[in-house]
Coordinates of C-alpha atoms in Angstrom, one line a residue:
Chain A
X16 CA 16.7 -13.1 11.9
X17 CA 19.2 -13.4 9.3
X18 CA 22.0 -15.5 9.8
X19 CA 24.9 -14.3 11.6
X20 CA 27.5 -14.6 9.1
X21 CA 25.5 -13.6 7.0
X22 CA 25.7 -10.3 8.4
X23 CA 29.0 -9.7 8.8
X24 CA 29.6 -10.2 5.3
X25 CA 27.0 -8.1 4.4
X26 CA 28.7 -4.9 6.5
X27 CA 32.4 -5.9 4.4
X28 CA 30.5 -5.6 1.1
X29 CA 28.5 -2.5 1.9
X30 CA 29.8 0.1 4.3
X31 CA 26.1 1.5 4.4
X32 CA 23.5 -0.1 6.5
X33 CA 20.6 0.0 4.1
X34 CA 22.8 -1.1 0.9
X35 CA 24.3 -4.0 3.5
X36 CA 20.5 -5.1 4.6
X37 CA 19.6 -4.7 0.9
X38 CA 22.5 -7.1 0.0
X39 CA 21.9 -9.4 2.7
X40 CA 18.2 -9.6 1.6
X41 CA 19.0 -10.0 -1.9
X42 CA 21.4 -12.9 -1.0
X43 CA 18.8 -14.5 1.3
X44 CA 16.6 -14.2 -1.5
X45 CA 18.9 -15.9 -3.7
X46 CA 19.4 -19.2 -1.6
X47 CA 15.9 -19.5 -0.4
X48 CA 14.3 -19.3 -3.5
X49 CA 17.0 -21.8 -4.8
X50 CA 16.8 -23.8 -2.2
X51 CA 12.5 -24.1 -2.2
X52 CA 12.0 -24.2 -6.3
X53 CA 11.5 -27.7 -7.1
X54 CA 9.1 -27.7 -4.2
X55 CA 7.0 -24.2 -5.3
X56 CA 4.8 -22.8 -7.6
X57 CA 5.5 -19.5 -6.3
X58 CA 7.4 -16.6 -4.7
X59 CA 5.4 -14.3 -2.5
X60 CA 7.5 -11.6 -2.0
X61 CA 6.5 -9.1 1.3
X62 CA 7.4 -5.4 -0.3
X63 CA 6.9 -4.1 2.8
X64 CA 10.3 -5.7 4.7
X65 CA 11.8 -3.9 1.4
X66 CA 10.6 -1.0 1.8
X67 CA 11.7 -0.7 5.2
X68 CA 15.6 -0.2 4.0
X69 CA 14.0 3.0 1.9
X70 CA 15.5 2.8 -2.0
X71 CA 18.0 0.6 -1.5
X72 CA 15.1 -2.2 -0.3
X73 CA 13.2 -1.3 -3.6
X74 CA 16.3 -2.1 -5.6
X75 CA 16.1 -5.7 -3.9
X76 CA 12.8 -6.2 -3.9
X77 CA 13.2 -5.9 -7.7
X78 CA 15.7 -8.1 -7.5
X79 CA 13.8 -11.0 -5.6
X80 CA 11.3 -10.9 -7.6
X81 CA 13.1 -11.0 -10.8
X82 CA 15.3 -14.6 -9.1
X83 CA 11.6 -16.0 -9.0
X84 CA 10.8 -15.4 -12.3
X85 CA 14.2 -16.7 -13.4
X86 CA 13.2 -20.1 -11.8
X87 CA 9.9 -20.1 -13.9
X88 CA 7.7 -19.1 -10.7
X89 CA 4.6 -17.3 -10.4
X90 CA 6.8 -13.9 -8.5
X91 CA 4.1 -12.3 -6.5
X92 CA 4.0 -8.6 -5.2
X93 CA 2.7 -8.9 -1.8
X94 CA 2.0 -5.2 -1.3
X95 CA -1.8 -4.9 -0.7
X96 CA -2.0 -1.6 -2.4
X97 CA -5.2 0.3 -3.6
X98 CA -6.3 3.8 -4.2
X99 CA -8.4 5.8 -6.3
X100 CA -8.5 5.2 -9.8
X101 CA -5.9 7.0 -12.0
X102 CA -3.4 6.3 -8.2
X103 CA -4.2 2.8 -8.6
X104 CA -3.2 2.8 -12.0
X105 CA 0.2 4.7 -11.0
X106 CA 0.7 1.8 -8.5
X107 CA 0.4 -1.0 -11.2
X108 CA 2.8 0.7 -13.3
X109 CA 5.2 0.5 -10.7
X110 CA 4.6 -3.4 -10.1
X111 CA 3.6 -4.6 -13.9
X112 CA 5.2 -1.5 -16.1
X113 CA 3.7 0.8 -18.2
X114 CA 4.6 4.0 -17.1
X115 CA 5.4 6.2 -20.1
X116 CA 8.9 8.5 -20.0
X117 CA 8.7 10.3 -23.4
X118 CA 9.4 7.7 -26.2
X119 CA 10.1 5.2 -23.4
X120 CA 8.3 2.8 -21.7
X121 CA 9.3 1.5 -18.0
X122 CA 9.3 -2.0 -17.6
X123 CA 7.9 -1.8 -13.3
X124 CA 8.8 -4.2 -10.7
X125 CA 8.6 -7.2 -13.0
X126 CA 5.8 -8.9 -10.9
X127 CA 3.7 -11.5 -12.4
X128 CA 0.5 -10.8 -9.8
X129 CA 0.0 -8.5 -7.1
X130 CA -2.4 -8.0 -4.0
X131 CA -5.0 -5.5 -4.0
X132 CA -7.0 -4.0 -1.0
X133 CA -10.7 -3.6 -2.1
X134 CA -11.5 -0.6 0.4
X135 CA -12.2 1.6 -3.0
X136 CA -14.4 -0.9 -4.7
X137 CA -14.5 -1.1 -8.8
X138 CA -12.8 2.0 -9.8
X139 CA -9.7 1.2 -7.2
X140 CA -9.0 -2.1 -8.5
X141 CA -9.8 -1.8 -12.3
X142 CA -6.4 -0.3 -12.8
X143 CA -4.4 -2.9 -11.6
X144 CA -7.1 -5.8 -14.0
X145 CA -6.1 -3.2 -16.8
X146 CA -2.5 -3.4 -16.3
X147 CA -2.7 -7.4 -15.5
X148 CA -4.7 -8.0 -19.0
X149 CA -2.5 -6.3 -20.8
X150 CA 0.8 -8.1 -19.4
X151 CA -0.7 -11.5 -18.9
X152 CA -0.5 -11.1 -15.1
X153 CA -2.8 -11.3 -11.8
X154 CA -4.3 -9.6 -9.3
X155 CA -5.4 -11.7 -5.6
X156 CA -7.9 -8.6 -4.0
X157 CA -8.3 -9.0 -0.2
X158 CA -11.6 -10.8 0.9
X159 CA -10.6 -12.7 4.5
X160 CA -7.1 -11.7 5.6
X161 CA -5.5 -13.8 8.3
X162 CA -4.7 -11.6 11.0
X163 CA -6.8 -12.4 14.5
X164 CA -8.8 -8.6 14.2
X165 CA -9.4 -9.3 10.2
X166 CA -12.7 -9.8 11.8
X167 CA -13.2 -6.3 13.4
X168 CA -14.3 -4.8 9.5
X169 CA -14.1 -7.9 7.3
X170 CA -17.0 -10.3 9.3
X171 CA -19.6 -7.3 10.1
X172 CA -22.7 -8.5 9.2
X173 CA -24.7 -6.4 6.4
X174 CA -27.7 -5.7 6.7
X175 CA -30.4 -6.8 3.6
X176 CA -30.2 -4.2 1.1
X177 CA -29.7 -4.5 -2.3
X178 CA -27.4 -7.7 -1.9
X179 CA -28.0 -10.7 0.4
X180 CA -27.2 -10.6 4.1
X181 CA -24.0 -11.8 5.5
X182 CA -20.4 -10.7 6.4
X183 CA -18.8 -8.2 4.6
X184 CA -16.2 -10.2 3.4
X185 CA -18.7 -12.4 1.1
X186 CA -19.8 -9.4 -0.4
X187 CA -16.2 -8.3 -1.4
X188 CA -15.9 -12.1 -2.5
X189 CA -19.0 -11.4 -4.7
X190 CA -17.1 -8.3 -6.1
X191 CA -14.2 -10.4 -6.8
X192 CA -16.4 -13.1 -9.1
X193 CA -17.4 -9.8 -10.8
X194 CA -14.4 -8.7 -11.6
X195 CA -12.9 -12.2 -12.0
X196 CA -15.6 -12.9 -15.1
X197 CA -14.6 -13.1 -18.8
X198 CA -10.4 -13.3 -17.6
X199 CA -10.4 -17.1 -17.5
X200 CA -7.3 -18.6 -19.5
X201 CA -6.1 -21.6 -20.6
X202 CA -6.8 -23.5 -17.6
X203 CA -9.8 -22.4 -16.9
X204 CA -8.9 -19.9 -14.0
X205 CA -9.1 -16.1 -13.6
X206 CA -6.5 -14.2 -13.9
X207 CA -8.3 -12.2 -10.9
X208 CA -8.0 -14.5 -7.3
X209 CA -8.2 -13.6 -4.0
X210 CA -6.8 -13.6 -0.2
X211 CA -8.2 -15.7 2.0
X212 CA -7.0 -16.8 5.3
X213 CA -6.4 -20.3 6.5
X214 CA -7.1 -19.0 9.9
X215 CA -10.5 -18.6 9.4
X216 CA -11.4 -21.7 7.8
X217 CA -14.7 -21.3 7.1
X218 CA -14.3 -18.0 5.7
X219 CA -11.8 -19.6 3.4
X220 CA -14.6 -22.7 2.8
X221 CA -17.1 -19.8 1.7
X222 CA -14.3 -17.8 -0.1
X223 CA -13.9 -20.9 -2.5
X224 CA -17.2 -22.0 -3.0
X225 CA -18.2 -18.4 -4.0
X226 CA -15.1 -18.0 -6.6
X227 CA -15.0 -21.4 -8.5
X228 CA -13.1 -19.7 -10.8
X229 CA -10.3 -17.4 -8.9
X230 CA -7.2 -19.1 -7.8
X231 CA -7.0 -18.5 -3.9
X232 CA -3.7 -17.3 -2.2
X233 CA -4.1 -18.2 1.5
X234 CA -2.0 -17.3 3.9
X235 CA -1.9 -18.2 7.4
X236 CA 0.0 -21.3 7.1
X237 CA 2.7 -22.3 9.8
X238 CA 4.0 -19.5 12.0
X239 CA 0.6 -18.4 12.1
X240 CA -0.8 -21.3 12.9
X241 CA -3.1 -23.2 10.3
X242 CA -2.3 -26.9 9.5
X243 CA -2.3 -28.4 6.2
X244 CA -5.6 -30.1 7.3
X245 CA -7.2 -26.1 7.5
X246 CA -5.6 -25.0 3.7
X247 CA -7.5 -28.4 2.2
X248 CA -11.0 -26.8 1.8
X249 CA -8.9 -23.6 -0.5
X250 CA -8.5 -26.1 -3.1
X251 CA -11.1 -26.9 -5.6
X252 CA -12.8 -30.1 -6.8
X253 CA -9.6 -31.1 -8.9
X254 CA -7.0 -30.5 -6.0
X255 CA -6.0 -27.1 -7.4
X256 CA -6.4 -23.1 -7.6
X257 CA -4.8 -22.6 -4.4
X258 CA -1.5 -21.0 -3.4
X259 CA -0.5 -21.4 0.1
X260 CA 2.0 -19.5 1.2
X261 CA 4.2 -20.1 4.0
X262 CA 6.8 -17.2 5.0
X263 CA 8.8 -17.6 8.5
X264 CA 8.2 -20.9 8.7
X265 CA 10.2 -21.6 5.3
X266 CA 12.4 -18.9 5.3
X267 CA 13.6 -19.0 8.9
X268 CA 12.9 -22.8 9.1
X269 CA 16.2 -23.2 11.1
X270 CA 16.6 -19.8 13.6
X271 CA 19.5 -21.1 14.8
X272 CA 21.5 -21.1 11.3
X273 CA 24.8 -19.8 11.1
X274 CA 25.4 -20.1 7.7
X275 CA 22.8 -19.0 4.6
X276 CA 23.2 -22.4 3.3
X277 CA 22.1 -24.0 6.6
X278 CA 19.5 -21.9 6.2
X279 CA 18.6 -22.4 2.9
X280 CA 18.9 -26.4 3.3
X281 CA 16.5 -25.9 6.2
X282 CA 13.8 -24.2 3.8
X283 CA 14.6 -26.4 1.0
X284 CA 13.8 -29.5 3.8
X285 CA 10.5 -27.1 5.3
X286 CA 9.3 -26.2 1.9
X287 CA 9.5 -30.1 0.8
X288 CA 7.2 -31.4 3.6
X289 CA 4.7 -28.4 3.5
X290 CA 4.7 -29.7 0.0
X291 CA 4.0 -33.2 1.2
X292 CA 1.5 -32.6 3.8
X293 CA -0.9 -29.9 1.4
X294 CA -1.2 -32.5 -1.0
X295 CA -1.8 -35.2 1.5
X296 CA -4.8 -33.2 3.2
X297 CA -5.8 -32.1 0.0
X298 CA -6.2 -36.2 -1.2
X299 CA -7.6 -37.4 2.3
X300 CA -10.7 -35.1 1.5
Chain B
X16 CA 2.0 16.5 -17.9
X17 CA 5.8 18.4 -17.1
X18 CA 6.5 21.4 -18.8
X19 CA 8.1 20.2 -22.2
X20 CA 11.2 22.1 -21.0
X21 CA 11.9 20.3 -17.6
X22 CA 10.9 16.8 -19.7
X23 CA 14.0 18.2 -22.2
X24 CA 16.5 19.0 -19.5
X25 CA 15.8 15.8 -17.6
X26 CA 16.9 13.8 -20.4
X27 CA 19.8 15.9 -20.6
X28 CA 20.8 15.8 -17.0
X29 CA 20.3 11.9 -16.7
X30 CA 20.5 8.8 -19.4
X31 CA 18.3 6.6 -18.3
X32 CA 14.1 6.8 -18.2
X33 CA 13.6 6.1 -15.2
X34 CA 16.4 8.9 -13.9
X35 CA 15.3 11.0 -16.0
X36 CA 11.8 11.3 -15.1
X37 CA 12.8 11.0 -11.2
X38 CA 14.8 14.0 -11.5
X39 CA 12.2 16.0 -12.9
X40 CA 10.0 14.9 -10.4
X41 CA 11.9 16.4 -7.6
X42 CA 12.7 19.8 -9.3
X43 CA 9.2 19.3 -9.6
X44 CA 8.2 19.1 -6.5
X45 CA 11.0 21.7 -5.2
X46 CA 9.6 24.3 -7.4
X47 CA 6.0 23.4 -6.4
X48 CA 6.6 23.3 -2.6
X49 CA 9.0 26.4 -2.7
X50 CA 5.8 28.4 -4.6
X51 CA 2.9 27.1 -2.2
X52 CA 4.8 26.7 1.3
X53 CA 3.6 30.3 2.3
X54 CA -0.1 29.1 1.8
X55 CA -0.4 25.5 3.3
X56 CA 0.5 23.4 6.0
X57 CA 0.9 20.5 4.8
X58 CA 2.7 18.8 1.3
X59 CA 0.6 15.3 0.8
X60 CA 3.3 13.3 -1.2
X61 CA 1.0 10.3 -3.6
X62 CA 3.9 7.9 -3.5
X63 CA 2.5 5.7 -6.4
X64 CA 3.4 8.3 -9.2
X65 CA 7.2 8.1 -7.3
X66 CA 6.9 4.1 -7.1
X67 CA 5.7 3.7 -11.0
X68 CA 9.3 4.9 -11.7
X69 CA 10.5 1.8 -9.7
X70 CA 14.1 2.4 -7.4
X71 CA 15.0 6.2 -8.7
X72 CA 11.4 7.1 -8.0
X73 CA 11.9 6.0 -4.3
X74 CA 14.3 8.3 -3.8
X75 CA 12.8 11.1 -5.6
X76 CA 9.8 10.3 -3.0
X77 CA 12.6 10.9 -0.1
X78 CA 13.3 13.7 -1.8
X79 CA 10.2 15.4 -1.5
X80 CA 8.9 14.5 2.0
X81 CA 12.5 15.9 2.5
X82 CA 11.8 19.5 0.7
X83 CA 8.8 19.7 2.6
X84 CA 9.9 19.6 6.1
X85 CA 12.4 22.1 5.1
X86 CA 9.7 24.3 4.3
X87 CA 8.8 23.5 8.1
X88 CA 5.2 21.9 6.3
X89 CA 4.2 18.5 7.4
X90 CA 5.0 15.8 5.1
X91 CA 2.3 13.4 4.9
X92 CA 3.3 10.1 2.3
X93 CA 0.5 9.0 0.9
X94 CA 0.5 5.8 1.0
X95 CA -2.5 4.2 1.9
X96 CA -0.5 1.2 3.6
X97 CA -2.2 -1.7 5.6
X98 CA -1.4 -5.2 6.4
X99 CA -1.4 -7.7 9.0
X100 CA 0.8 -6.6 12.3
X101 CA 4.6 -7.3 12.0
X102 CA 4.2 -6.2 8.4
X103 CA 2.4 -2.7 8.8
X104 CA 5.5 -2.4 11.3
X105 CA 7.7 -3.0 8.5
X106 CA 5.4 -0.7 6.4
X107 CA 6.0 1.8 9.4
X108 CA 9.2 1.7 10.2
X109 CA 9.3 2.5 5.9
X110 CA 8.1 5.8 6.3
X111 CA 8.8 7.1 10.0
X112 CA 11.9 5.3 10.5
X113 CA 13.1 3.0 13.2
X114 CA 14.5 -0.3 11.4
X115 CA 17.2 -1.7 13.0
X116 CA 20.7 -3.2 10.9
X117 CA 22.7 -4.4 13.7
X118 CA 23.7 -1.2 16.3
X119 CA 22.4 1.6 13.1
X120 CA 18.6 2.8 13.2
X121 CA 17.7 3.9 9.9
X122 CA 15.8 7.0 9.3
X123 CA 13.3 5.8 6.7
X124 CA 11.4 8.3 4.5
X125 CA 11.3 10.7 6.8
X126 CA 7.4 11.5 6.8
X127 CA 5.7 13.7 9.6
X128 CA 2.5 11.2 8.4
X129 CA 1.2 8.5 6.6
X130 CA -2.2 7.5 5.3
X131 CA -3.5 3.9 6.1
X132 CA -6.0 1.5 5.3
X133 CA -8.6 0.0 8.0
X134 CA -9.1 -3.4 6.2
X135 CA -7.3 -5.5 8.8
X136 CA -8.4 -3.6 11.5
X137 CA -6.8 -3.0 14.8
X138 CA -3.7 -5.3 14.9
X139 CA -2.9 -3.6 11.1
X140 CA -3.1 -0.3 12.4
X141 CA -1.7 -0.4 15.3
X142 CA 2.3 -0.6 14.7
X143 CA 1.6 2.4 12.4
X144 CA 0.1 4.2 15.8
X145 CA 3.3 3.2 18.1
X146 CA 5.5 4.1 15.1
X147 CA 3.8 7.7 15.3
X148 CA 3.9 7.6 18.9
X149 CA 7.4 7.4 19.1
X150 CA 8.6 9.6 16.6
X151 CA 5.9 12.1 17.2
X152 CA 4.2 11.5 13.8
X153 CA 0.6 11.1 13.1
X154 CA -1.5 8.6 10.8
X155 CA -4.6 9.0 8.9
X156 CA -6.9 6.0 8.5
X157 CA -9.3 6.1 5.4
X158 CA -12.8 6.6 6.9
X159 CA -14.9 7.2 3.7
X160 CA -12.6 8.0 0.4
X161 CA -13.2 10.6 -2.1
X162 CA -13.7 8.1 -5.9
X163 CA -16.8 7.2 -7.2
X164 CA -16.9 3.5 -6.3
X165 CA -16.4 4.4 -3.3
X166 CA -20.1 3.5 -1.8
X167 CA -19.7 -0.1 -3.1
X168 CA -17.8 -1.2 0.5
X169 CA -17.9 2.1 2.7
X170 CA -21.4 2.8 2.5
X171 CA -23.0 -0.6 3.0
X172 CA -25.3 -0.8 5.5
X173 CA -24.6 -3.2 8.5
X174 CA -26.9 -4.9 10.5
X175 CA -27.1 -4.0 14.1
X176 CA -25.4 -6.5 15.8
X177 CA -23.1 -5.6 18.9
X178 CA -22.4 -2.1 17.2
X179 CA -25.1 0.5 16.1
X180 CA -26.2 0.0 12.5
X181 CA -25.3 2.4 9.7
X182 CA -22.9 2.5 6.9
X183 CA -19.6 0.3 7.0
X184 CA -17.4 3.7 7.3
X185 CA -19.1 4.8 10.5
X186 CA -17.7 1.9 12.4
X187 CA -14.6 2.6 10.7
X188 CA -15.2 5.8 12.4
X189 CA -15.8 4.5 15.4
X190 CA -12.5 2.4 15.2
X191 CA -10.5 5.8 14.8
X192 CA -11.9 7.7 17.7
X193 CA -10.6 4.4 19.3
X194 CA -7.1 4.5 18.3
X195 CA -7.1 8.3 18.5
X196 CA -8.2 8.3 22.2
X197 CA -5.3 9.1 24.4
X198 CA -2.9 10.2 21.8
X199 CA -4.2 14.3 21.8
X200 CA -1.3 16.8 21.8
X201 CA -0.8 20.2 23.0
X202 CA -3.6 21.6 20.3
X203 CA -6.3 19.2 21.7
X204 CA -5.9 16.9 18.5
X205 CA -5.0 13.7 18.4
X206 CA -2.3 12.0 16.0
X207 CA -4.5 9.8 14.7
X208 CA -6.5 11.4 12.0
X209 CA -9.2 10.1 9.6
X210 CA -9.5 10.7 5.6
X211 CA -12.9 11.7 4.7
X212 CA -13.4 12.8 1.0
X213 CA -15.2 15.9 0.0
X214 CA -17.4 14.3 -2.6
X215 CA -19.7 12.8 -0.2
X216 CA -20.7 16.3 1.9
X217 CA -23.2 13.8 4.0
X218 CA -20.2 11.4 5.3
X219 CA -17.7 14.0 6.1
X220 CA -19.7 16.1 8.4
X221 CA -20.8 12.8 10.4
X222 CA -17.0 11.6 10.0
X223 CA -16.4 15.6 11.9
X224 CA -19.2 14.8 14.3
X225 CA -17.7 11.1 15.2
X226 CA -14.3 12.5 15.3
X227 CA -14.3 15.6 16.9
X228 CA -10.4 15.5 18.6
X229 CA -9.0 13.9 14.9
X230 CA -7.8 16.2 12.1
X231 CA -9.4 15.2 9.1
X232 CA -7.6 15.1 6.2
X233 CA -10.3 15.7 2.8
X234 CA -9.3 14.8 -0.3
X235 CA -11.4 15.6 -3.3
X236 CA -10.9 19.5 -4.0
X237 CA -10.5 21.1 -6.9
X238 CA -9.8 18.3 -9.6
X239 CA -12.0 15.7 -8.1
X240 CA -14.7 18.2 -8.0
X241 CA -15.9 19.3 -4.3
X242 CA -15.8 23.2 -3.3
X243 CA -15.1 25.3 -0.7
X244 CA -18.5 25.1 0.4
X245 CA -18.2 21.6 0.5
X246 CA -15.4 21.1 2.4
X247 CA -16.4 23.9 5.1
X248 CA -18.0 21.4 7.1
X249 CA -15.0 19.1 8.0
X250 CA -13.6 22.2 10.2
X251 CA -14.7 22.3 13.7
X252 CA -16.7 25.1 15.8
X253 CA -12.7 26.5 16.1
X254 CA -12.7 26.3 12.2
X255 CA -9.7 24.4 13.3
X256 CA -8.8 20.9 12.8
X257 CA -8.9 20.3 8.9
X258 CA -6.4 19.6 5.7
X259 CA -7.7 19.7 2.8
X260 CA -5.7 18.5 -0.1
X261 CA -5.6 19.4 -3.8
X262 CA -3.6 17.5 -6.1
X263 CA -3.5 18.1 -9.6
X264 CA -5.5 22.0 -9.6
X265 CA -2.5 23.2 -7.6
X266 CA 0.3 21.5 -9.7
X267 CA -1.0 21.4 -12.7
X268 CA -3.1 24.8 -12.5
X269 CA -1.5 25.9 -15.5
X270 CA -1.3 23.0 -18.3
X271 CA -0.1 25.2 -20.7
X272 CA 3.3 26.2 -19.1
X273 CA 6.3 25.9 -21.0
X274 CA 9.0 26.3 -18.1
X275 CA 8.8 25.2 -14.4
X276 CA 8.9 28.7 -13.3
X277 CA 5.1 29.3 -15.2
X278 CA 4.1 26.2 -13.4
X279 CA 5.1 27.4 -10.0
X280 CA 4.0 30.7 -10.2
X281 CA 0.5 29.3 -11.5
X282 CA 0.7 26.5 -8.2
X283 CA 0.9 29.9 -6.0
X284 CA -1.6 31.6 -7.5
X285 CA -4.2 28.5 -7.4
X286 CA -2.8 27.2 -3.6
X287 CA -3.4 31.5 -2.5
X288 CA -7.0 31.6 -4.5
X289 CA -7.8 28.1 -2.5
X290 CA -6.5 28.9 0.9
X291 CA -8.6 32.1 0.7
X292 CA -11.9 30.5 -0.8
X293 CA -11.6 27.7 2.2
X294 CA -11.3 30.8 4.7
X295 CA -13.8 32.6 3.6
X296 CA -16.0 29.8 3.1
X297 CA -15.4 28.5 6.4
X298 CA -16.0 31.8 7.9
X299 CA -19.6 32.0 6.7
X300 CA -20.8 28.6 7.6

């Protein structure tokens, strides 16, 4: 989907394909985040579309989210990792620094949060709450994704038990508030948040009224297919601790782009009234 | 935990931390692999511990899915990867190749199979399945995992519903032998596998029971704790259809070692004493 010329200049500058991709990615990177920074609070960066170039992709996905940062936004991992405990651990080096080389100390990915599958419970995500405390970061754990068979695990209905009835996914959200407690900051939010769909809007109703404190990323919006009228109910009773992310439908606003500044112009112009119409829904409450 | 005399040529070999400590991973792993490959079939490659070193660990993590293929051992990446559909395919094409930059097709990481996480059910797994398919791979989807908190999600009851109640990581179960149907190769087994940790003896024989064309892949030997009695029962009536990994009791059997050379020939004598104990083990059942 990148832009044609785009392209070609990316195979003059780098004879390889995955150093060219890397370079075209970090250039796209570049202008859209540009291009969309007086309109965002943050960069959600997709590690995996990195990854896919091998190490040449991690280099740029260092890279994006290190241009975020440099505009003074939030620059989040999107790489829904999780393990066991001390791999966990391993894995927010990598995104947060921390690993230990001797006398030296590695300084990670330079991400400010990161997103955390909770199939491991406690002891898979306490590493990464660790690593977050001590860098003054964030963590946003999984509780309703935004995919159409999030429901095959996440909305199976528990039985009684120890906890209350319901759908899995609230009792993952009542892990969150666990873990979430005694990290509020300044302005009275968690440092740990979570993922929750705009897809499934009343997930994402439930999702907030369950974690008054947790700043909710929600994706879903745009390509696939929530309104600003289904992200309103993320927000809280002020109008804030959500971050909705929009990806294809910023980035690759204009498909038809020949140029990466017609591109970027395009997201700046997409990013602007996604802007307008969140806060719009968000006021009509 | 390297030998202090790899840690001290590293630093002389390369500058930089980060180099440094990549490097010694991979004589690391060459010198493990080398030393086990005549008593295992597999190499299981954690890529967090290559990620936390950021870009040089990356390709350190090549590296070693690289050294054991030559060894003609499956190279499974670690990865435990999941996300919604277009990106697991990204996350797929990552580690089994196939991403396209203009007419080249690159190779990715070159694993023979990678580990993934159920959360977002079907549509997440599946590009991992069709990657697999067409490269010949195999995937293993985390059915109940080997840490302690593991219970909090996997083992929650559900209530009966359109499914048959029982714990959350029997449907996962149940999923699997879904994806795995119709994917069975020459040996009878599928390529789509299941993880199912050694810890919790109860949920890996059902996991066997549920799954009896998957190979199970058991983490949780040695280090973690379980035994070669424990882990007899995720082998079927062939005494077939089984990896069981060890991590840190093969590597790191000898904590003491000085050299790389100690280290390996302490990995050879740990991977031989475990690959006989699992035999015999499995024999008497």
């Amino acid at each position: 989907m990148l832009p044609p010329r785009l392209r070609r200049r990316a195979r003059e500058v780098e004879d390889r394909p995955d150093r060219a991709a890397a370079w075209a990615y970090t250039e796209l990177a570049r202008a859209v985040i540009d291009a969309v920074a007086s309109y965002a609070c943050a960069v959600k960066v997709q590690a995996a579309f990195f990854e896919a170039l091998g190490p040449p992709g991690f280099e740029a996905l260092a890279r994006a989210l290190r241009l975020a940062r440099d505009h003074g936004l939030a620059a989040i991992a999107d790489a829904k990792r999780g393990d066991i405990g001390p791999t966990s651990r391993a894995y927010a080096q990598g995104f947060f620094g921390g690993q230990e080389v001797d006398a030296d100390v590695l300084p990670g990915l330079g991400a400010d949060a990161v997103t955390v599958n909770p199939y491991f419970g406690t002891d898979g995500v306490e590493p990464f709450l660790e690593a977050s405390d001590a860098g003054g970061g964030g963590v946003f754990v999984l509780v309703r994704t935004s995919n159409p068979s999030a429901a095959e695990l996440q909305d199976l209905e528990l039985a009684g038990g120890e906890g209350a009835p319901g759908p899995l996914y609230r009792r993952v959200a009542a892990l969150v508030r666990r873990w979430a407690e005694g990290r509020e900051g300044a302005c009275g939010y968690s440092s740990v948040g979570a993922v929750a769909g705009a897809t499934s809007p009343g997930a994402l109703a439930q999702t907030r009224e369950l974690l008054p404190r947790s700043i909710l990323l929600v994706p879903g919006y745009g390509a696939q297919g929530a309104s600003a009228g289904e992200v309103a109910c993320a927000f809280d009773a002020r109008g804030e601790g959500a971050v909705v992310s929009a990806s294809r439908s910023i980035t690759f606003a204009d498909r038809s782009a020949e140029t990466l500044e017609e591109l970027a112009a395009a997201a700046a112009r997409a990013a602007r009234e996604m802007r307008d119409a969140v806060r719009e829904a968000v006021a009509r409450r």
